[in-house]
């Protein structure tokens, strides 16, 4: 029996340490892969010891958002899938951190007034509330680009072809035919009638593609056979949709304190969701069907896949 809460917490803590190490600290910048402290070059010029502050502000905003907690499901999937193929924890955590930087950038931008206009994220004021809209946009941009810098490092994998494949798949999952495209569809869906197929495509792009990459990354790190990569993608797409349905259920039924963010937003914005079309009970049934389908993809992994099986159950029963 997998104690999923314990395993999730363990990975989340290890990830926090890894992200804290990878992210530049206040007063530091990255040159290549080496951290260099910023110091005045000439003590005879006092102005040189007083930084303009722009770089410091971005670093603080990056760290504020990236290190503010969260479920860390995507990194967990990467670490768990990588363990199926004997990948080192160091490599899988570096890769998982890159994926979480992408996810965090998307949350920063999602919360902006021009997007979902949310002042609360993970129970704390959103990045733009603390640092201003311009700094939040740039902090999101910085996390997006920093993710690929992390994946390019040899600590992720000694084989450059593996690193290139990780970069390619993450770029595709987070780009115009992935997360970004899904977000645009979501914004354009306000006060429009969408079919079930259109909603499923929207949610597959917005949430499912990054879920799929998170799982597939573990297989890429382990140079797994194509069939196993496909099985993990199938698993991830099913729980990605189940996850989104549960998110929509929490938005419809949950409270602000439970969710750690504003609720009832979909209805107020006039967004079509599977919950609004199917109703609460049928949506819950659909989430359960998807979780069971996801588990079915894991047969090839036998007992090694028990963590991922437990995650499928968690995804549809969570309250946050």
XYZ file of C-alpha atoms in Angstrom:
320
model
C 0.000 0.000 0.000
C 1.490 3.334 -1.085
C 1.403 6.166 1.447
C 0.942 8.753 -1.277
C 0.783 11.774 1.014
C 4.147 10.834 2.485
C 5.723 10.254 -0.935
C 4.258 13.506 -2.326
C 5.620 15.422 0.656
C 9.030 13.804 0.302
C 9.292 14.740 -3.378
C 7.935 18.252 -2.732
C 10.578 18.868 -0.058
C 13.394 17.540 -2.239
C 12.115 19.630 -5.154
C 12.012 22.764 -3.008
C 15.656 22.249 -2.056
C 16.599 21.661 -5.695
C 14.725 24.729 -6.990
C 16.135 26.884 -4.213
C 19.629 25.739 -5.264
C 19.032 26.250 -8.986
C 17.359 29.653 -8.775
C 19.680 32.655 -8.452
C 19.667 34.196 -4.994
C 19.184 37.906 -4.335
C 22.357 39.731 -5.376
C 23.539 36.904 -7.615
C 23.350 36.195 -11.312
C 23.959 33.132 -13.457
C 26.770 33.212 -15.999
C 26.704 29.967 -17.914
C 26.136 27.451 -15.158
C 28.201 29.246 -12.530
C 26.752 31.522 -9.867
C 28.742 34.751 -9.577
C 28.108 37.202 -6.744
C 27.549 40.770 -7.915
C 30.203 43.042 -6.422
C 31.221 46.604 -7.241
C 34.120 46.523 -9.703
C 35.669 49.737 -8.419
C 35.287 51.057 -4.888
C 36.201 54.536 -6.162
C 32.825 54.720 -7.887
C 30.128 54.467 -5.184
C 27.374 54.373 -7.815
C 28.662 50.995 -9.007
C 27.852 49.467 -5.596
C 24.208 50.532 -5.816
C 22.373 48.201 -8.229
C 19.578 49.609 -10.334
C 17.347 46.936 -8.841
C 15.675 45.500 -11.912
C 17.540 42.216 -11.810
C 17.031 41.918 -8.054
C 13.301 42.529 -8.425
C 12.944 39.811 -11.048
C 14.901 37.327 -8.942
C 12.756 38.056 -5.887
C 9.568 37.637 -7.927
C 10.833 34.379 -9.455
C 11.696 32.954 -6.051
C 8.482 34.218 -4.440
C 6.330 32.356 -6.956
C 8.441 29.248 -7.551
C 9.095 28.519 -3.875
C 5.588 29.246 -2.555
C 4.491 25.622 -2.255
C 1.736 23.912 -4.214
C 0.777 20.328 -4.968
C 3.888 19.689 -7.112
C 2.044 16.977 -9.033
C 3.956 17.460 -12.282
C 7.378 17.112 -10.646
C 6.101 14.103 -8.717
C 5.047 12.452 -11.960
C 8.473 13.076 -13.471
C 10.313 11.658 -10.462
C 7.971 8.668 -10.145
C 8.106 7.832 -13.867
C 11.890 8.218 -13.937
C 12.167 5.746 -11.053
C 10.475 3.118 -13.248
C 13.619 3.130 -15.403
C 16.297 3.440 -12.711
C 17.041 7.127 -13.345
C 18.990 8.866 -10.579
C 17.055 11.142 -8.228
C 19.479 14.000 -8.980
C 18.677 13.876 -12.704
C 14.923 13.480 -12.261
C 14.741 16.346 -9.745
C 16.637 18.698 -12.078
C 14.222 17.824 -14.874
C 11.227 18.109 -12.540
C 12.398 21.544 -11.410
C 12.521 22.751 -15.026
C 8.947 21.566 -15.566
C 7.814 23.259 -12.360
C 9.435 26.520 -13.468
C 7.302 26.351 -16.628
C 4.189 25.607 -14.582
C 4.945 28.494 -12.210
C 5.443 30.919 -15.102
C 2.018 29.902 -16.423
C 0.398 30.546 -13.027
C 1.986 33.999 -12.758
C 0.624 34.937 -16.169
C -2.758 33.264 -15.542
C -3.314 35.492 -12.497
C -2.695 38.751 -14.355
C -5.619 41.170 -14.784
C -5.541 40.619 -18.563
C -5.973 36.866 -18.050
C -7.869 35.311 -15.121
C -7.431 38.390 -12.875
C -6.817 36.486 -9.640
C -5.305 38.198 -6.602
C -4.689 34.958 -4.692
C -2.487 31.983 -5.556
C -1.634 29.058 -3.253
C -3.154 30.974 -0.365
C -0.854 33.973 -0.890
C -1.133 37.242 -2.841
C -0.423 36.643 -6.524
C 2.914 37.702 -7.968
C 1.545 40.822 -9.683
C -0.127 41.952 -6.451
C 3.208 41.855 -4.623
C 5.603 43.027 -7.349
C 3.398 44.801 -9.905
C 2.150 43.659 -13.296
C 5.294 44.455 -15.292
C 7.586 42.613 -12.875
C 5.206 39.638 -12.809
C 5.198 39.393 -16.603
C 8.985 39.525 -16.700
C 9.363 37.061 -13.821
C 7.174 34.625 -15.756
C 9.288 35.179 -18.871
C 12.444 34.596 -16.828
C 11.156 31.310 -15.368
C 10.113 30.133 -18.828
C 13.553 30.692 -20.312
C 15.392 29.522 -17.192
C 13.641 26.143 -17.448
C 15.395 25.424 -20.738
C 18.731 26.579 -19.323
C 18.295 23.976 -16.574
C 17.444 21.205 -19.047
C 20.513 22.012 -21.129
C 22.818 21.253 -18.188
C 24.766 17.978 -18.139
C 23.474 17.253 -14.636
C 20.136 16.379 -16.220
C 21.700 13.746 -18.507
C 25.152 13.072 -19.940
C 23.702 12.371 -23.399
C 23.059 15.629 -25.301
C 20.438 13.896 -27.467
C 18.408 13.141 -24.340
C 18.669 16.760 -23.214
C 17.595 17.956 -26.663
C 14.604 15.610 -26.608
C 13.567 16.916 -23.183
C 13.854 20.510 -24.412
C 11.883 19.705 -27.567
C 9.046 17.944 -25.759
C 8.775 20.599 -23.041
C 8.732 23.402 -25.627
C 5.962 21.628 -27.549
C 3.901 20.879 -24.434
C 4.076 24.458 -23.185
C 3.724 26.258 -26.529
C 1.012 27.232 -28.973
C -0.070 23.623 -29.519
C 0.036 22.940 -25.808
C -0.477 24.961 -22.650
C -0.373 28.423 -24.254
C -2.785 27.410 -27.006
C -5.150 25.932 -24.424
C -5.019 29.112 -22.363
C -5.927 31.188 -25.425
C -8.836 28.859 -26.184
C -9.949 29.214 -22.569
C -9.928 33.012 -22.762
C -11.807 33.012 -26.056
C -14.414 30.583 -24.719
C -15.925 33.101 -22.313
C -19.681 33.500 -22.881
C -19.601 31.005 -25.741
C -21.267 27.625 -26.135
C -18.696 24.876 -26.606
C -19.276 21.242 -27.418
C -17.942 18.492 -25.159
C -15.274 17.688 -27.782
C -14.166 21.329 -27.874
C -13.916 21.477 -24.081
C -11.920 18.252 -23.965
C -9.497 19.592 -26.593
C -9.152 22.880 -24.674
C -8.382 21.082 -21.427
C -6.069 18.589 -23.072
C -3.980 21.480 -24.376
C -4.210 23.679 -21.290
C -3.465 20.971 -18.716
C -2.977 17.592 -20.361
C 0.049 18.292 -22.547
C 2.244 19.422 -19.655
C 0.999 16.458 -17.593
C 1.962 14.179 -20.482
C 5.400 15.734 -20.788
C 5.932 15.396 -17.032
C 5.385 11.646 -17.282
C 7.142 11.151 -20.601
C 10.203 13.019 -19.319
C 10.908 10.173 -16.913
C 10.864 7.726 -19.812
C 13.089 9.992 -21.930
C 15.624 10.206 -19.093
C 15.595 6.409 -18.878
C 15.796 5.926 -22.662
C 12.683 3.769 -22.397
C 11.110 1.956 -25.361
C 8.565 3.913 -27.388
C 5.712 1.668 -26.179
C 6.399 2.582 -22.556
C 6.582 6.279 -23.418
C 3.186 5.955 -25.109
C 1.708 4.165 -22.088
C 2.811 6.978 -19.804
C 1.432 9.614 -22.184
C -1.905 7.814 -22.230
C -1.914 7.667 -18.439
C -1.055 11.364 -18.174
C -3.688 12.526 -20.663
C -6.398 10.669 -18.746
C -5.428 11.987 -15.330
C -4.848 15.431 -16.840
C -8.480 15.594 -17.910
C -9.620 14.072 -14.607
C -7.527 16.690 -12.808
C -9.148 19.516 -14.773
C -12.655 18.186 -14.122
C -11.844 18.057 -10.404
C -10.488 21.616 -10.599
C -13.771 22.710 -12.181
C -15.717 20.846 -9.491
C -13.707 22.621 -6.803
C -14.411 25.922 -8.530
C -18.139 25.115 -8.532
C -18.415 23.528 -5.074
C -15.303 24.484 -3.108
C -14.450 27.412 -0.872
C -11.717 30.025 -1.178
C -9.928 28.642 1.895
C -10.007 25.086 0.530
C -8.842 25.981 -2.961
C -6.257 28.581 -1.933
C -7.612 30.828 -4.686
C -10.860 32.455 -5.749
C -13.764 30.123 -6.609
C -16.924 30.394 -8.741
C -14.779 32.136 -11.373
C -15.841 29.930 -14.290
C -19.527 30.692 -13.822
C -18.879 34.416 -13.367
C -16.749 34.498 -16.519
C -19.320 32.532 -18.494
C -16.862 29.717 -19.267
C -18.131 26.395 -20.530
C -16.710 23.417 -18.634
C -17.545 19.741 -18.482
C -19.118 20.466 -15.088
C -21.411 23.130 -16.563
C -22.451 20.810 -19.407
C -22.650 17.463 -17.599
C -23.664 18.658 -14.158
C -21.931 17.905 -10.866
C -22.723 14.201 -10.538
C -22.057 13.200 -14.138
C -18.794 15.166 -14.063
C -17.713 13.232 -10.969
C -18.566 9.975 -12.741
C -16.523 11.026 -15.767
C -13.542 11.874 -13.574
C -13.754 8.416 -12.018
C -13.899 6.755 -15.461
C -10.824 8.697 -16.565
C -8.900 7.754 -13.414
C -9.685 4.080 -14.032
C -8.604 4.410 -17.667
C -5.356 6.009 -16.531
C -4.664 3.104 -14.194
C -5.269 0.701 -17.084
C -2.299 2.188 -18.962
C 0.035 1.087 -16.143
C -0.374 -2.677 -16.490
C 2.991 -2.973 -18.243
C 4.755 -1.644 -15.131
C 3.256 -4.152 -12.647
C 3.795 -3.125 -9.008
C 6.370 -0.524 -9.989
C 3.466 1.664 -11.081
C 1.696 1.678 -7.697
C 2.653 5.289 -6.927
C 1.121 6.418 -10.200
C -2.000 4.331 -9.520
C -2.369 6.023 -6.131
C -1.903 9.410 -7.803
C -4.814 8.748 -10.164
C -7.055 8.187 -7.136
C -5.700 11.268 -5.380
C -6.321 13.497 -8.387
C -10.090 12.955 -8.266
C -10.525 12.995 -4.462
C -8.403 16.042 -3.556
C -9.977 19.143 -2.053
C -7.317 21.629 -3.136
